[in-house]
């Protein structure tokens, strides 16, 4: 799996309508046209530029976490990565998106797909955490 860094997120986005009723995935509700307020995606995703950036995921190793190839992830580089966080990192200069596992002094990068083995960070490896993934965004019109 590789990661393409797209750059920082600019603050001050456009406010979009937020509706008070929950949207059914089955039959539409007659009450679904009640707008509650306007909300910005900056506010919704708690974007605090310049600490936030976007990256595009390439590969299927994080599918179990709901992150698919082609998805955008919103990454917070101001958070300290903790055990269990999904991180964007460079392992020996290769960019990766993995779940961070810490067992004592041992650091392991875990895929969320059983086809990929855990990657133990060994002495001599260089691991640089570029940030913690807060959200993923999927383009449902994408066909590939």
PDB file of C-alpha atoms in Angstrom:
ATOM      1  CA  UNK A   1       0.000   0.000   0.000  1.00  0.00           C
ATOM      2  CA  UNK A   2       1.260   3.437  -0.813  1.00  0.00           C
ATOM      3  CA  UNK A   3       0.137   6.925   0.094  1.00  0.00           C
ATOM      4  CA  UNK A   4       0.074  10.027  -2.105  1.00  0.00           C
ATOM      5  CA  UNK A   5       0.312  13.232  -0.089  1.00  0.00           C
ATOM      6  CA  UNK A   6      -1.979  15.896  -1.508  1.00  0.00           C
ATOM      7  CA  UNK A   7      -1.058  18.767   0.764  1.00  0.00           C
ATOM      8  CA  UNK A   8      -2.542  20.866   3.543  1.00  0.00           C
ATOM      9  CA  UNK A   9      -6.226  21.598   3.858  1.00  0.00           C
ATOM     10  CA  UNK A  10      -7.253  25.238   3.509  1.00  0.00           C
ATOM     11  CA  UNK A  11      -9.585  26.507   6.214  1.00  0.00           C
ATOM     12  CA  UNK A  12     -12.684  28.616   5.640  1.00  0.00           C
ATOM     13  CA  UNK A  13     -14.806  26.245   3.582  1.00  0.00           C
ATOM     14  CA  UNK A  14     -18.381  26.707   2.436  1.00  0.00           C
ATOM     15  CA  UNK A  15     -21.209  25.902   4.861  1.00  0.00           C
ATOM     16  CA  UNK A  16     -23.498  23.083   3.709  1.00  0.00           C
ATOM     17  CA  UNK A  17     -27.005  22.224   4.982  1.00  0.00           C
ATOM     18  CA  UNK A  18     -27.363  19.645   7.773  1.00  0.00           C
ATOM     19  CA  UNK A  19     -30.788  18.015   8.029  1.00  0.00           C
ATOM     20  CA  UNK A  20     -32.381  17.134  11.362  1.00  0.00           C
ATOM     21  CA  UNK A  21     -33.793  13.778  10.319  1.00  0.00           C
ATOM     22  CA  UNK A  22     -31.595  10.753   9.888  1.00  0.00           C
ATOM     23  CA  UNK A  23     -31.427   9.435   6.343  1.00  0.00           C
ATOM     24  CA  UNK A  24     -32.796   5.947   5.849  1.00  0.00           C
ATOM     25  CA  UNK A  25     -30.959   3.595   3.547  1.00  0.00           C
ATOM     26  CA  UNK A  26     -34.328   1.965   2.793  1.00  0.00           C
ATOM     27  CA  UNK A  27     -37.473   3.887   1.878  1.00  0.00           C
ATOM     28  CA  UNK A  28     -37.354   7.710   2.027  1.00  0.00           C
ATOM     29  CA  UNK A  29     -38.944   9.437   4.998  1.00  0.00           C
ATOM     30  CA  UNK A  30     -41.529  12.182   4.351  1.00  0.00           C
ATOM     31  CA  UNK A  31     -39.805  14.232   7.091  1.00  0.00           C
ATOM     32  CA  UNK A  32     -36.415  14.156   5.352  1.00  0.00           C
ATOM     33  CA  UNK A  33     -36.705  17.726   4.058  1.00  0.00           C
ATOM     34  CA  UNK A  34     -36.292  19.517   7.409  1.00  0.00           C
ATOM     35  CA  UNK A  35     -33.028  21.444   7.405  1.00  0.00           C
ATOM     36  CA  UNK A  36     -31.663  21.943  10.908  1.00  0.00           C
ATOM     37  CA  UNK A  37     -28.631  24.183  10.359  1.00  0.00           C
ATOM     38  CA  UNK A  38     -25.686  24.975   8.130  1.00  0.00           C
ATOM     39  CA  UNK A  39     -22.430  23.209   8.911  1.00  0.00           C
ATOM     40  CA  UNK A  40     -19.037  23.433   7.252  1.00  0.00           C
ATOM     41  CA  UNK A  41     -16.958  20.383   6.422  1.00  0.00           C
ATOM     42  CA  UNK A  42     -14.093  22.151   8.224  1.00  0.00           C
ATOM     43  CA  UNK A  43     -16.211  22.076  11.386  1.00  0.00           C
ATOM     44  CA  UNK A  44     -17.557  18.567  10.809  1.00  0.00           C
ATOM     45  CA  UNK A  45     -14.101  17.064  10.302  1.00  0.00           C
ATOM     46  CA  UNK A  46     -12.530  19.288  12.993  1.00  0.00           C
ATOM     47  CA  UNK A  47      -9.983  20.590  10.515  1.00  0.00           C
ATOM     48  CA  UNK A  48      -7.344  22.751  12.156  1.00  0.00           C
ATOM     49  CA  UNK A  49      -5.075  23.769   9.287  1.00  0.00           C
ATOM     50  CA  UNK A  50      -2.061  23.788   8.996  1.00  0.00           C
ATOM     51  CA  UNK A  51      -1.938  20.640  11.165  1.00  0.00           C
ATOM     52  CA  UNK A  52      -4.226  18.745   8.801  1.00  0.00           C
ATOM     53  CA  UNK A  53      -3.508  17.355   5.357  1.00  0.00           C
ATOM     54  CA  UNK A  54      -5.041  15.050   2.781  1.00  0.00           C
ATOM     55  CA  UNK A  55      -3.517  11.859   1.430  1.00  0.00           C
ATOM     56  CA  UNK A  56      -4.800   9.412  -1.205  1.00  0.00           C
ATOM     57  CA  UNK A  57      -4.535   5.710  -0.389  1.00  0.00           C
ATOM     58  CA  UNK A  58      -3.332   3.194  -2.952  1.00  0.00           C
ATOM     59  CA  UNK A  59      -3.768  -0.485  -2.085  1.00  0.00           C
ATOM     60  CA  UNK A  60      -6.090  -2.812  -0.193  1.00  0.00           C
ATOM     61  CA  UNK A  61      -4.258  -3.506   3.064  1.00  0.00           C
ATOM     62  CA  UNK A  62      -6.583  -1.291   5.166  1.00  0.00           C
ATOM     63  CA  UNK A  63      -9.959  -2.488   3.841  1.00  0.00           C
ATOM     64  CA  UNK A  64     -10.892  -4.011   7.200  1.00  0.00           C
ATOM     65  CA  UNK A  65     -10.747  -0.502   8.677  1.00  0.00           C
ATOM     66  CA  UNK A  66     -12.988   0.829   5.880  1.00  0.00           C
ATOM     67  CA  UNK A  67     -10.145   2.503   3.972  1.00  0.00           C
ATOM     68  CA  UNK A  68     -10.102   1.431   0.321  1.00  0.00           C
ATOM     69  CA  UNK A  69      -7.756   2.095  -2.584  1.00  0.00           C
ATOM     70  CA  UNK A  70      -8.424   5.577  -3.977  1.00  0.00           C
ATOM     71  CA  UNK A  71      -9.916   6.916  -0.724  1.00  0.00           C
ATOM     72  CA  UNK A  72      -8.791  10.230   0.684  1.00  0.00           C
ATOM     73  CA  UNK A  73      -7.781  10.312   4.326  1.00  0.00           C
ATOM     74  CA  UNK A  74      -7.758  13.390   6.536  1.00  0.00           C
ATOM     75  CA  UNK A  75      -4.610  13.272   8.632  1.00  0.00           C
ATOM     76  CA  UNK A  76      -3.749  15.221  11.792  1.00  0.00           C
ATOM     77  CA  UNK A  77      -0.025  15.656  12.148  1.00  0.00           C
ATOM     78  CA  UNK A  78      -0.381  17.449  15.502  1.00  0.00           C
ATOM     79  CA  UNK A  79      -1.594  14.305  17.308  1.00  0.00           C
ATOM     80  CA  UNK A  80       0.887  12.008  18.951  1.00  0.00           C
ATOM     81  CA  UNK A  81       0.323   8.531  17.521  1.00  0.00           C
ATOM     82  CA  UNK A  82      -0.836   5.998  20.127  1.00  0.00           C
ATOM     83  CA  UNK A  83      -1.320   2.244  20.157  1.00  0.00           C
ATOM     84  CA  UNK A  84      -4.319   1.404  17.969  1.00  0.00           C
ATOM     85  CA  UNK A  85      -4.251   4.576  15.847  1.00  0.00           C
ATOM     86  CA  UNK A  86      -4.259   4.377  12.069  1.00  0.00           C
ATOM     87  CA  UNK A  87      -1.221   6.329  10.931  1.00  0.00           C
ATOM     88  CA  UNK A  88       0.445   7.637   7.813  1.00  0.00           C
ATOM     89  CA  UNK A  89       4.135   6.900   8.144  1.00  0.00           C
ATOM     90  CA  UNK A  90       7.388   6.443   6.292  1.00  0.00           C
ATOM     91  CA  UNK A  91       9.064   3.113   6.967  1.00  0.00           C
ATOM     92  CA  UNK A  92      12.550   3.153   5.476  1.00  0.00           C
ATOM     93  CA  UNK A  93      11.340   5.959   3.142  1.00  0.00           C
ATOM     94  CA  UNK A  94       8.293   3.947   1.928  1.00  0.00           C
ATOM     95  CA  UNK A  95       5.012   5.722   2.696  1.00  0.00           C
ATOM     96  CA  UNK A  96       2.405   3.493   4.344  1.00  0.00           C
ATOM     97  CA  UNK A  97      -1.001   3.623   5.979  1.00  0.00           C
ATOM     98  CA  UNK A  98      -1.205   1.088   8.826  1.00  0.00           C
ATOM     99  CA  UNK A  99      -2.552   0.555  12.333  1.00  0.00           C
ATOM    100  CA  UNK A 100       0.106   1.294  14.944  1.00  0.00           C
ATOM    101  CA  UNK A 101       0.657  -1.373  17.577  1.00  0.00           C
ATOM    102  CA  UNK A 102       2.992  -1.012  20.528  1.00  0.00           C
ATOM    103  CA  UNK A 103       3.815  -4.040  22.679  1.00  0.00           C
ATOM    104  CA  UNK A 104       6.324  -2.903  25.261  1.00  0.00           C
ATOM    105  CA  UNK A 105       9.230  -1.500  23.269  1.00  0.00           C
ATOM    106  CA  UNK A 106       8.189  -3.397  20.108  1.00  0.00           C
ATOM    107  CA  UNK A 107       6.474  -1.337  17.366  1.00  0.00           C
ATOM    108  CA  UNK A 108       4.370  -3.180  14.795  1.00  0.00           C
ATOM    109  CA  UNK A 109       2.556  -1.797  11.740  1.00  0.00           C
ATOM    110  CA  UNK A 110      -0.594  -3.820  11.162  1.00  0.00           C
ATOM    111  CA  UNK A 111      -2.625  -4.188   7.999  1.00  0.00           C
ATOM    112  CA  UNK A 112      -6.407  -4.521   8.248  1.00  0.00           C
ATOM    113  CA  UNK A 113      -6.450  -7.244   5.612  1.00  0.00           C
ATOM    114  CA  UNK A 114      -5.480 -10.838   6.451  1.00  0.00           C
ATOM    115  CA  UNK A 115      -3.537 -11.145   3.174  1.00  0.00           C
ATOM    116  CA  UNK A 116      -0.811  -8.887   4.610  1.00  0.00           C
ATOM    117  CA  UNK A 117       1.474  -9.905   7.480  1.00  0.00           C
ATOM    118  CA  UNK A 118       2.346  -7.586  10.366  1.00  0.00           C
ATOM    119  CA  UNK A 119       5.448  -5.461   9.785  1.00  0.00           C
ATOM    120  CA  UNK A 120       7.677  -5.462  12.840  1.00  0.00           C
ATOM    121  CA  UNK A 121       9.850  -2.357  13.093  1.00  0.00           C
ATOM    122  CA  UNK A 122      13.314  -3.731  13.723  1.00  0.00           C
ATOM    123  CA  UNK A 123      16.514  -2.146  14.970  1.00  0.00           C
ATOM    124  CA  UNK A 124      18.017  -0.311  12.004  1.00  0.00           C
ATOM    125  CA  UNK A 125      14.602   0.470  10.461  1.00  0.00           C
ATOM    126  CA  UNK A 126      13.680   4.124  10.191  1.00  0.00           C
ATOM    127  CA  UNK A 127      10.064   4.869  11.122  1.00  0.00           C
ATOM    128  CA  UNK A 128       8.700   8.419  10.870  1.00  0.00           C
ATOM    129  CA  UNK A 129       5.042   8.972  11.783  1.00  0.00           C
ATOM    130  CA  UNK A 130       3.559  11.670   9.523  1.00  0.00           C
ATOM    131  CA  UNK A 131       0.204  11.845  11.315  1.00  0.00           C
ATOM    132  CA  UNK A 132      -2.893  10.109  12.627  1.00  0.00           C
ATOM    133  CA  UNK A 133      -5.798   9.364  10.290  1.00  0.00           C
ATOM    134  CA  UNK A 134      -8.980  11.015  11.591  1.00  0.00           C
ATOM    135  CA  UNK A 135     -11.362  10.389   8.689  1.00  0.00           C
ATOM    136  CA  UNK A 136     -11.558   8.722   5.309  1.00  0.00           C
ATOM    137  CA  UNK A 137     -13.566  10.018   2.383  1.00  0.00           C
ATOM    138  CA  UNK A 138     -14.767   7.790  -0.461  1.00  0.00           C
ATOM    139  CA  UNK A 139     -15.891   8.782  -3.945  1.00  0.00           C
ATOM    140  CA  UNK A 140     -18.889   6.518  -4.547  1.00  0.00           C
ATOM    141  CA  UNK A 141     -18.968   7.403  -8.253  1.00  0.00           C
ATOM    142  CA  UNK A 142     -15.439   6.089  -8.780  1.00  0.00           C
ATOM    143  CA  UNK A 143     -15.511   2.900 -10.831  1.00  0.00           C
ATOM    144  CA  UNK A 144     -11.906   1.735 -10.462  1.00  0.00           C
TER     145      UNK A 144
END
